mmCIF file of C-alpha atoms in Angstrom:
data_model
loop_
_atom_site.group_PDB
_atom_site.id
_atom_site.type_symbol
_atom_site.label_atom_id
_atom_site.label_comp_id
_atom_site.label_asym_id
_atom_site.label_seq_id
_atom_site.Cartn_x
_atom_site.Cartn_y
_atom_site.Cartn_z
ATOM 1 C CA MET A 1 -4.622 53.373 -66.716
ATOM 2 C CA THR A 2 -1.879 53.734 -64.483
ATOM 3 C CA THR A 3 -1.886 57.366 -62.824
ATOM 4 C CA VAL A 4 1.652 58.122 -61.846
ATOM 5 C CA THR A 5 1.950 59.248 -58.524
ATOM 6 C CA SER A 6 5.015 62.563 -58.021
ATOM 7 C CA ALA A 7 7.708 62.134 -55.641
ATOM 8 C CA ALA A 8 6.515 65.217 -54.544
ATOM 9 C CA SER A 9 3.203 64.370 -53.751
ATOM 10 C CA ALA A 10 3.757 61.001 -52.755
ATOM 11 C CA ALA A 11 6.567 62.367 -50.034
ATOM 12 C CA ASP A 12 3.039 64.980 -48.468
ATOM 13 C CA LEU A 13 1.249 62.224 -48.244
ATOM 14 C CA ARG A 14 3.349 60.016 -46.003
ATOM 15 C CA ARG A 15 3.982 63.145 -44.108
ATOM 16 C CA THR A 16 -0.001 63.481 -43.640
ATOM 17 C CA LEU A 17 0.147 59.939 -43.045
ATOM 18 C CA VAL A 18 2.138 60.704 -40.640
ATOM 19 C CA ASP A 19 0.229 63.459 -38.596
ATOM 20 C CA ARG A 20 -2.178 61.795 -38.861
ATOM 21 C CA LEU A 21 -0.954 58.462 -36.635
ATOM 22 C CA THR A 22 1.047 60.599 -34.766
ATOM 23 C CA ALA A 23 -2.487 62.803 -33.579
ATOM 24 C CA GLY A 24 -4.378 59.658 -32.778
ATOM 25 C CA GLY A 25 -1.548 58.259 -30.367
ATOM 26 C CA HIS A 26 -0.610 55.451 -33.028
ATOM 27 C CA LEU A 27 2.718 56.382 -33.619
ATOM 28 C CA ASP A 28 5.876 55.303 -31.707
ATOM 29 C CA PRO A 29 8.243 57.923 -32.358
ATOM 30 C CA ARG A 30 11.035 55.742 -33.215
ATOM 31 C CA TRP A 31 8.592 54.985 -36.074
ATOM 32 C CA ARG A 32 8.312 57.985 -37.241
ATOM 33 C CA ASP A 33 10.998 58.254 -39.724
ATOM 34 C CA ALA A 34 10.420 54.808 -41.116
ATOM 35 C CA PHE A 35 6.563 55.736 -42.215
ATOM 36 C CA LEU A 36 7.602 59.059 -43.378
ATOM 37 C CA HIS A 37 10.852 57.333 -45.808
ATOM 38 C CA VAL A 38 9.127 53.857 -47.562
ATOM 39 C CA PRO A 39 7.472 55.033 -50.569
ATOM 40 C CA HIS A 40 4.427 52.758 -50.121
ATOM 41 C CA GLU A 41 3.726 53.749 -53.456
ATOM 42 C CA ALA A 42 6.231 51.120 -54.908
ATOM 43 C CA PHE A 43 3.231 49.025 -52.778
ATOM 44 C CA PHE A 44 0.084 49.960 -53.052
ATOM 45 C CA ARG A 45 -2.024 51.691 -56.663
ATOM 46 C CA GLU A 46 -2.317 55.406 -55.972
ATOM 47 C CA ALA A 47 -6.068 55.035 -54.795
ATOM 48 C CA GLU A 48 -4.560 52.348 -52.015
ATOM 49 C CA SER A 49 -2.149 55.323 -50.630
ATOM 50 C CA GLY A 50 -4.668 57.787 -49.127
ATOM 51 C CA CYS A 51 -3.792 58.760 -45.911
ATOM 52 C CA ARG A 52 -6.492 57.912 -43.926
ATOM 53 C CA ASP A 53 -6.945 55.409 -41.260
ATOM 54 C CA ASP A 54 -9.599 53.135 -43.045
ATOM 55 C CA ALA A 55 -7.160 52.983 -46.348
ATOM 56 C CA PRO A 56 -5.893 49.995 -46.871
ATOM 57 C CA ALA A 57 -2.250 51.017 -46.698
ATOM 58 C CA ALA A 58 -0.782 48.364 -44.471
ATOM 59 C CA ASP A 59 -0.075 44.365 -45.148
ATOM 60 C CA GLY A 60 -1.216 43.216 -42.230
ATOM 61 C CA PRO A 61 -4.330 42.618 -39.611
ATOM 62 C CA GLY A 62 -7.066 44.644 -41.217
ATOM 63 C CA ALA A 63 -4.407 47.032 -43.772
ATOM 64 C CA ARG A 64 -5.086 49.661 -40.864
ATOM 65 C CA PRO A 65 -2.247 51.780 -40.592
ATOM 66 C CA SER A 66 -2.697 52.473 -36.816
ATOM 67 C CA VAL A 67 -2.637 48.671 -36.470
ATOM 68 C CA LEU A 68 0.257 48.243 -38.503
ATOM 69 C CA ALA A 69 1.859 51.450 -35.920
ATOM 70 C CA ALA A 70 0.322 50.298 -32.900
ATOM 71 C CA MET A 71 2.065 46.550 -33.720
ATOM 72 C CA LEU A 72 5.846 48.119 -35.040
ATOM 73 C CA GLY A 73 5.562 50.523 -31.347
ATOM 74 C CA ALA A 74 5.159 47.084 -29.408
ATOM 75 C CA LEU A 75 8.047 45.303 -30.412
ATOM 76 C CA GLY A 76 10.215 47.293 -28.115
ATOM 77 C CA PRO A 77 13.471 48.479 -29.025
ATOM 78 C CA VAL A 78 14.401 48.029 -32.899
ATOM 79 C CA GLU A 79 17.377 49.124 -33.831
ATOM 80 C CA ARG A 80 20.061 48.296 -36.757
ATOM 81 C CA GLY A 81 20.981 44.702 -36.188
ATOM 82 C CA THR A 82 17.709 43.312 -34.401
ATOM 83 C CA ARG A 83 16.628 40.326 -36.005
ATOM 84 C CA VAL A 84 13.476 39.924 -36.374
ATOM 85 C CA LEU A 85 10.953 37.632 -38.364
ATOM 86 C CA GLN A 86 7.614 38.947 -39.817
ATOM 87 C CA VAL A 87 5.411 36.087 -40.844
ATOM 88 C CA GLY A 88 2.988 36.857 -43.321
ATOM 89 C CA THR A 89 4.755 39.080 -46.156
ATOM 90 C CA GLY A 90 1.810 40.259 -48.346
ATOM 91 C CA ARG A 91 2.986 43.009 -50.233
ATOM 92 C CA GLY A 92 6.044 43.759 -48.912
ATOM 93 C CA TYR A 93 5.164 47.298 -47.197
ATOM 94 C CA ASP A 94 5.424 46.257 -43.991
ATOM 95 C CA THR A 95 8.308 44.028 -44.331
ATOM 96 C CA ALA A 96 10.162 47.572 -46.085
ATOM 97 C CA LEU A 97 9.842 49.330 -42.656
ATOM 98 C CA LEU A 98 11.297 46.780 -40.692
ATOM 99 C CA CYS A 99 13.415 46.911 -43.112
ATOM 100 C CA HIS A 100 14.850 50.791 -42.911
ATOM 101 C CA ARG A 101 14.825 50.858 -39.158
ATOM 102 C CA ALA A 102 16.318 46.932 -38.163
ATOM 103 C CA GLY A 103 18.142 46.669 -41.205
ATOM 104 C CA GLU A 104 17.457 44.100 -44.526
ATOM 105 C CA ALA A 105 20.394 42.039 -43.320
ATOM 106 C CA THR A 106 18.699 41.134 -40.057
ATOM 107 C CA VAL A 107 14.876 40.924 -41.375
ATOM 108 C CA THR A 108 13.195 37.967 -42.379
ATOM 109 C CA SER A 109 9.817 37.249 -43.989
ATOM 110 C CA LEU A 110 7.724 34.834 -44.761
ATOM 111 C CA ALA A 111 5.289 33.827 -46.805
ATOM 112 C CA PRO A 112 3.138 30.961 -47.287
ATOM 113 C CA GLY A 113 3.971 29.912 -51.325
ATOM 114 C CA PRO A 114 6.386 31.145 -53.771
ATOM 115 C CA GLU A 115 3.705 32.528 -55.329
ATOM 116 C CA ALA A 116 3.044 35.101 -52.898
ATOM 117 C CA LEU A 117 6.499 36.325 -52.320
ATOM 118 C CA ALA A 118 7.285 37.528 -56.386
ATOM 119 C CA PRO A 119 5.379 40.548 -56.097
ATOM 120 C CA ALA A 120 6.761 41.361 -52.590
ATOM 121 C CA ARG A 121 10.224 40.591 -53.514
ATOM 122 C CA GLU A 122 9.669 43.712 -56.902
ATOM 123 C CA ALA A 123 8.046 45.704 -54.861
ATOM 124 C CA LEU A 124 10.900 45.459 -51.931
ATOM 125 C CA ALA A 125 13.404 45.766 -54.762
ATOM 126 C CA ARG A 126 11.676 49.180 -56.207
ATOM 127 C CA ALA A 127 12.630 50.255 -53.120
ATOM 128 C CA GLY A 128 15.369 49.473 -52.384
ATOM 129 C CA TYR A 129 15.393 46.822 -49.787
ATOM 130 C CA ALA A 130 16.772 42.936 -49.847
ATOM 131 C CA PRO A 131 15.996 41.383 -46.854
ATOM 132 C CA THR A 132 15.567 37.457 -47.026
ATOM 133 C CA LEU A 133 12.475 36.069 -47.937
ATOM 134 C CA ALA A 134 11.377 32.620 -47.058
ATOM 135 C CA VAL A 135 8.811 30.090 -47.439
ATOM 136 C CA GLY A 136 6.865 27.842 -45.200
ATOM 137 C CA ALA A 137 3.589 27.201 -43.219
ATOM 138 C CA PRO A 138 3.280 30.827 -40.692
ATOM 139 C CA ALA A 139 2.520 28.888 -37.934
ATOM 140 C CA ALA A 140 5.838 26.534 -38.676
ATOM 141 C CA GLY A 141 7.553 30.014 -38.042
ATOM 142 C CA HIS A 142 11.284 30.166 -39.871
ATOM 143 C CA PRO A 143 13.560 28.268 -37.493
ATOM 144 C CA GLY A 144 16.483 28.818 -39.828
ATOM 145 C CA GLY A 145 17.206 32.228 -38.776
ATOM 146 C CA ALA A 146 16.655 31.517 -35.448
ATOM 147 C CA PRO A 147 16.859 33.171 -32.544
ATOM 148 C CA TYR A 148 15.319 36.314 -33.330
ATOM 149 C CA ASP A 149 14.947 39.571 -31.247
ATOM 150 C CA ALA A 150 11.127 40.205 -31.984
ATOM 151 C CA LEU A 151 8.479 38.497 -34.246
ATOM 152 C CA ILE A 152 5.783 40.021 -36.169
ATOM 153 C CA ALA A 153 3.164 38.445 -37.100
ATOM 154 C CA GLY A 154 0.388 40.006 -39.648
ATOM 155 C CA VAL A 155 -1.614 37.042 -40.175
ATOM 156 C CA ASP A 156 -4.532 36.001 -38.446
ATOM 157 C CA VAL A 157 -4.296 32.931 -35.504
ATOM 158 C CA PRO A 158 -6.682 31.658 -33.203
ATOM 159 C CA ARG A 159 -3.479 30.819 -30.780
ATOM 160 C CA VAL A 160 -0.188 31.406 -30.717
ATOM 161 C CA PRO A 161 1.953 28.704 -32.249
ATOM 162 C CA ALA A 162 5.332 27.071 -29.586
ATOM 163 C CA ALA A 163 7.367 26.992 -32.726
ATOM 164 C CA TRP A 164 7.364 31.435 -32.540
ATOM 165 C CA LEU A 165 7.614 31.360 -28.743
ATOM 166 C CA ALA A 166 10.812 28.878 -29.138
ATOM 167 C CA GLN A 167 12.458 31.340 -31.809
ATOM 168 C CA VAL A 168 12.989 34.112 -29.922
ATOM 169 C CA ARG A 169 15.143 34.574 -27.663
ATOM 170 C CA PRO A 170 14.192 35.183 -23.503
ATOM 171 C CA GLY A 171 13.666 38.926 -23.605
ATOM 172 C CA GLY A 172 12.434 39.256 -27.063
ATOM 173 C CA THR A 173 9.312 40.398 -27.739
ATOM 174 C CA VAL A 174 6.133 38.286 -30.055
ATOM 175 C CA VAL A 175 3.510 40.329 -31.032
ATOM 176 C CA ALA A 176 0.100 38.826 -32.966
ATOM 177 C CA ALA A 177 -3.056 39.280 -33.742
ATOM 178 C CA LEU A 178 -5.821 36.398 -32.369
ATOM 179 C CA GLY A 179 -8.624 37.235 -34.167
ATOM 180 C CA PHE A 180 -9.817 40.960 -33.237
ATOM 181 C CA ALA A 181 -7.151 41.214 -30.539
ATOM 182 C CA LEU A 182 -3.408 42.118 -30.852
ATOM 183 C CA ALA A 183 -0.684 40.998 -28.276
ATOM 184 C CA ALA A 184 2.670 42.008 -27.197
ATOM 185 C CA LEU A 185 4.309 39.165 -25.422
ATOM 186 C CA SER A 186 7.570 39.117 -24.330
ATOM 187 C CA VAL A 187 9.365 35.842 -24.167
ATOM 188 C CA ALA A 188 10.911 33.943 -20.979
ATOM 189 C CA ALA A 189 13.426 32.156 -19.937
ATOM 190 C CA ASP A 190 11.557 28.773 -19.901
ATOM 191 C CA GLY A 191 9.665 29.491 -23.453
ATOM 192 C CA SER A 192 6.891 30.515 -22.005
ATOM 193 C CA ALA A 193 5.648 34.242 -22.518
ATOM 194 C CA THR A 194 3.375 36.830 -21.172
ATOM 195 C CA GLY A 195 2.107 40.468 -22.281
ATOM 196 C CA PRO A 196 -0.879 42.915 -22.423
ATOM 197 C CA LEU A 197 -3.430 42.847 -25.434
ATOM 198 C CA LEU A 198 -2.471 46.179 -27.490
ATOM 199 C CA PRO A 199 -5.836 49.263 -26.627
ATOM 200 C CA VAL A 200 -5.963 49.105 -30.809
ATOM 201 C CA THR A 201 -7.901 45.974 -32.245
ATOM 202 C CA ALA A 202 -7.667 44.281 -35.255
ATOM 203 C CA ALA A 203 -10.166 44.246 -37.995
ATOM 204 C CA PHE A 204 -10.215 40.186 -38.942
ATOM 205 C CA ALA A 205 -13.168 39.263 -38.249
ATOM 206 C CA ASP A 206 -15.568 35.641 -38.519
ATOM 207 C CA ALA A 207 -18.475 37.428 -40.400
ATOM 208 C CA PRO A 208 -19.383 41.603 -40.232
ATOM 209 C CA ALA A 209 -20.343 42.690 -36.709
ATOM 210 C CA ASP A 210 -24.139 44.078 -38.863
ATOM 211 C CA ALA A 211 -25.391 42.502 -41.350
ATOM 212 C CA PRO A 212 -28.793 43.186 -42.765
ATOM 213 C CA ALA A 213 -31.095 39.409 -42.097
ATOM 214 C CA ASP A 214 -30.795 37.995 -45.934
ATOM 215 C CA ALA A 215 -27.465 38.587 -46.824
ATOM 216 C CA TRP A 216 -27.313 35.150 -44.871
ATOM 217 C CA GLN A 217 -30.326 33.276 -45.856
ATOM 218 C CA ASP A 218 -27.899 31.972 -48.568
ATOM 219 C CA PRO A 219 -26.926 27.881 -47.620
ATOM 220 C CA ALA A 220 -24.012 28.488 -49.903
ATOM 221 C CA GLY A 221 -23.461 32.107 -48.967
ATOM 222 C CA PRO A 222 -20.192 32.962 -46.460
ATOM 223 C CA LEU A 223 -21.296 31.194 -43.680
ATOM 224 C CA GLY A 224 -22.366 27.563 -45.253
ATOM 225 C CA TYR A 225 -26.041 27.361 -43.431
ATOM 226 C CA ASP A 226 -29.211 29.781 -43.818
ATOM 227 C CA VAL A 227 -29.415 31.526 -40.856
ATOM 228 C CA GLY A 228 -33.227 31.382 -40.928
ATOM 229 C CA MET A 229 -33.151 27.844 -40.648
ATOM 230 C CA VAL A 230 -31.262 29.221 -36.933
ATOM 231 C CA LEU A 231 -33.725 31.706 -36.592
ATOM 232 C CA SER A 232 -36.602 28.732 -36.372
ATOM 233 C CA LEU A 233 -34.310 26.032 -34.381
ATOM 234 C CA ARG A 234 -35.896 25.785 -31.026
ATOM 235 C CA GLY A 235 -32.939 24.060 -27.552
ATOM 236 C CA GLN A 236 -32.878 24.776 -24.257
ATOM 237 C CA SER A 237 -33.673 28.894 -23.056
ATOM 238 C CA ARG A 238 -32.341 30.600 -20.278
ATOM 239 C CA VAL A 239 -32.076 34.056 -19.524
ATOM 240 C CA ALA A 240 -28.870 36.552 -18.457
ATOM 241 C CA VAL A 241 -27.049 39.876 -17.966
ATOM 242 C CA LEU A 242 -24.852 40.456 -20.433
ATOM 243 C CA PRO A 243 -23.820 43.646 -22.378
ATOM 244 C CA ASP A 244 -24.793 43.863 -26.123
ATOM 245 C CA LEU A 245 -22.343 41.194 -27.951
ATOM 246 C CA GLY A 246 -21.642 43.619 -30.794
ATOM 247 C CA GLY A 247 -19.120 45.812 -29.006
ATOM 248 C CA THR A 248 -16.097 45.780 -30.096
ATOM 249 C CA VAL A 249 -14.589 44.651 -26.986
ATOM 250 C CA PRO A 250 -17.760 42.160 -26.127
ATOM 251 C CA ARG A 251 -16.838 40.731 -29.599
ATOM 252 C CA LEU A 252 -13.545 40.666 -29.165
ATOM 253 C CA LEU A 253 -13.045 38.746 -25.510
ATOM 254 C CA ARG A 254 -15.853 36.333 -27.639
ATOM 255 C CA HIS A 255 -13.252 35.734 -30.106
ATOM 256 C CA LEU A 256 -10.277 35.296 -28.003
ATOM 257 C CA VAL A 257 -12.652 32.675 -26.048
ATOM 258 C CA GLN A 258 -14.081 30.184 -28.738
ATOM 259 C CA PRO A 259 -12.098 31.022 -31.937
ATOM 260 C CA ASP A 260 -13.273 27.971 -33.443
ATOM 261 C CA VAL A 261 -17.287 29.324 -33.266
ATOM 262 C CA THR A 262 -18.803 32.229 -35.581
ATOM 263 C CA GLN A 263 -20.891 35.160 -34.985
ATOM 264 C CA VAL A 264 -23.715 36.987 -36.831
ATOM 265 C CA THR A 265 -24.999 40.675 -35.495
ATOM 266 C CA LEU A 266 -28.105 41.432 -37.091
ATOM 267 C CA ARG A 267 -29.408 45.046 -36.512
ATOM 268 C CA GLU A 268 -32.636 46.015 -37.231
ATOM 269 C CA ALA A 269 -33.281 48.811 -39.493
ATOM 270 C CA GLU A 270 -32.228 52.130 -38.439
ATOM 271 C CA LYS A 271 -31.403 51.276 -35.215
ATOM 272 C CA GLU A 272 -28.310 51.360 -33.156
ATOM 273 C CA GLN A 273 -28.780 48.363 -31.075
ATOM 274 C CA SER A 274 -28.516 44.707 -32.025
ATOM 275 C CA ALA A 275 -31.435 42.642 -32.521
ATOM 276 C CA LEU A 276 -30.110 39.651 -31.916
ATOM 277 C CA HIS A 277 -26.454 37.559 -32.579
ATOM 278 C CA ILE A 278 -26.261 33.979 -33.613
ATOM 279 C CA LEU A 279 -22.986 31.705 -32.612
ATOM 280 C CA THR A 280 -22.717 28.573 -34.831
ATOM 281 C CA HIS A 281 -19.700 25.764 -34.398
ATOM 282 C CA ARG A 282 -20.512 23.299 -37.727
ATOM 283 C CA PRO A 283 -18.532 20.843 -36.629
ATOM 284 C CA SER A 284 -20.338 20.197 -33.562
ATOM 285 C CA GLY A 285 -24.106 21.321 -34.796
ATOM 286 C CA SER A 286 -23.664 23.634 -31.671
ATOM 287 C CA TRP A 287 -25.667 26.710 -31.614
ATOM 288 C CA ALA A 288 -26.907 29.993 -29.832
ATOM 289 C CA ARG A 289 -29.192 32.739 -30.311
ATOM 290 C CA VAL A 290 -28.937 35.525 -27.967
ATOM 291 C CA VAL A 291 -31.798 37.813 -28.148
ATOM 292 C CA PRO A 292 -31.165 41.682 -26.478
ATOM 293 C CA ARG A 293 -34.093 42.153 -23.556
ATOM 294 C CA SER A 294 -34.669 45.705 -21.628
ATOM 295 C CA GLY A 295 -32.401 46.113 -18.860
ATOM 296 C CA GLY A 296 -29.519 44.912 -19.802
ATOM 297 C CA PHE A 297 -30.539 41.306 -19.650
ATOM 298 C CA VAL A 298 -30.628 38.939 -23.113
ATOM 299 C CA HIS A 299 -32.980 35.761 -23.825
ATOM 300 C CA VAL A 300 -30.368 32.681 -25.354
ATOM 301 C CA ASP A 301 -31.647 29.678 -27.392
ATOM 302 C CA HIS A 302 -29.172 27.384 -27.182
ATOM 303 C CA ALA A 303 -28.510 23.593 -28.558
ATOM 304 C CA GLY A 304 -25.567 21.247 -29.176
ATOM 305 C CA PRO A 305 -22.661 19.398 -27.371
ATOM 306 C CA ARG A 306 -21.221 22.912 -26.711
ATOM 307 C CA ASP A 307 -22.900 24.994 -24.814
ATOM 308 C CA VAL A 308 -21.261 28.002 -27.158
ATOM 309 C CA PHE A 309 -23.254 30.650 -24.972
ATOM 310 C CA GLY A 310 -21.867 30.021 -21.655
ATOM 311 C CA GLU A 311 -18.133 29.146 -22.409
ATOM 312 C CA PHE A 312 -17.414 33.384 -23.119
ATOM 313 C CA ALA A 313 -20.499 34.915 -21.469
ATOM 314 C CA PRO A 314 -18.498 35.014 -17.795
ATOM 315 C CA VAL A 315 -15.805 36.732 -19.986
ATOM 316 C CA VAL A 316 -18.228 39.140 -20.650
ATOM 317 C CA SER A 317 -19.494 40.016 -18.140
ATOM 318 C CA HIS A 318 -16.561 40.351 -16.095
ATOM 319 C CA TRP A 319 -15.707 43.148 -18.194
ATOM 320 C CA ALA A 320 -18.924 44.657 -17.731
ATOM 321 C CA ALA A 321 -18.231 44.250 -14.315
ATOM 322 C CA ALA A 322 -15.415 45.934 -13.987
ATOM 323 C CA GLY A 323 -16.441 49.052 -16.216
ATOM 324 C CA ARG A 324 -16.061 47.489 -19.803
ATOM 325 C CA PRO A 325 -12.760 48.595 -20.083
ATOM 326 C CA GLY A 326 -10.798 48.488 -23.439
ATOM 327 C CA PRO A 327 -8.851 45.536 -24.590
ATOM 328 C CA GLU A 328 -5.571 46.797 -23.335
ATOM 329 C CA ALA A 329 -7.450 45.891 -19.088
ATOM 330 C CA TYR A 330 -6.601 42.148 -20.117
ATOM 331 C CA GLY A 331 -3.505 40.340 -21.304
ATOM 332 C CA LEU A 332 -1.966 37.037 -22.574
ATOM 333 C CA THR A 333 0.271 34.334 -21.045
ATOM 334 C CA VAL A 334 1.120 31.667 -23.643
ATOM 335 C CA SER A 335 2.988 27.961 -21.700
ATOM 336 C CA ALA A 336 6.058 26.725 -23.832
ATOM 337 C CA ASP A 337 3.272 23.599 -24.381
ATOM 338 C CA GLY A 338 0.967 25.876 -26.071
ATOM 339 C CA GLY A 339 -1.276 27.025 -23.740
ATOM 340 C CA HIS A 340 -3.182 29.696 -23.109
ATOM 341 C CA ALA A 341 -4.669 32.080 -20.448
ATOM 342 C CA LEU A 342 -6.875 34.804 -20.930
ATOM 343 C CA TRP A 343 -6.038 37.985 -17.162
ATOM 344 C CA SER A 344 -6.880 40.825 -16.180
ATOM 345 C CA ALA A 345 -4.456 43.354 -15.140
ATOM 346 C CA ALA A 346 -6.869 45.028 -12.476
ATOM 347 C CA ASP A 347 -7.403 41.814 -11.070
ATOM 348 C CA ASP A 348 -5.737 39.104 -9.671
ATOM 349 C CA GLY A 349 -8.385 36.967 -9.153
ATOM 350 C CA PHE A 350 -9.106 36.903 -13.037
ATOM 351 C CA ARG A 351 -7.507 34.315 -15.180
ATOM 352 C CA ARG A 352 -9.146 32.046 -17.764
ATOM 353 C CA PRO A 353 -7.205 29.194 -19.690
ATOM 354 C CA LEU A 354 -8.476 29.268 -23.381
ATOM 355 C CA ALA A 355 -9.042 26.144 -25.177
ATOM 356 C CA HIS A 356 -6.603 25.510 -28.211
ATOM 357 C CA GLY A 357 -8.170 27.061 -31.411
#
């Protein structure tokens, strides 16, 4: 049975959502009108059109309105006629917000296949918008409409593709999600880009941050191997001082350093602290088991050609020594040839090259 939402109740829901986003400090005032007037009921079922921040009333990373609002605000000044490329059309709601602000004539939205575009095109038409909708590989962008003033990516990528930077004019902005991290990069004349991480985090994840052990004892399950087997393995051992890897920022930083490594955090029943963390790189067979101990120490067993613990430990240790700041304390620089480096806004001596994802 289909439930119809009245125009009045839909407007009330949008107003409540805007009030909550504003109170949380997530909504740039320049985007208030778009969130108030774009009918998200045209893109989502009524059950999905709630005003909670965890309601999927957005298309982008984790489908959280606060994340979408932060990403749009980080685009910088978007006015009528601003040329915007959106990578990842989704259901079309985010596209509609861009159309409301920039005008449909200068908004291009890219989907990976025609089957993904059909429902979005219909929903956009219901809402009264007709932007340019294109099909193509997300990492390739859409060079036919370049140069753009801004690019916003609602897809999870391990690294910012060089094609995106090449298609945005110098002085333009690229806002993208890399795992849990959200980066807002300003493009330079030499084709490089640099900028801070945003204070909010995406909900993309390689695995749930909290998982009961029996959820991962299936070789055909989400990870494709038996965690119980990894628990029994022995490798090289070491002891280190490290904060809990189950925390939001440590998990974000680890994923930035090694996006191709999967992390599973297991917790003991009725306890908040982590029981242990399992890190695996399946192609190489490399793994690490990190067991928190008292006093901030961890016991590590690891094996394989890659030291999947040693790759990220210095970065998380730097974060702890810096006072455990939010992700906005760090930034990202991307060179024109695709090289990535993580840096600290407060520590000029911290600059970490990132391996290709």
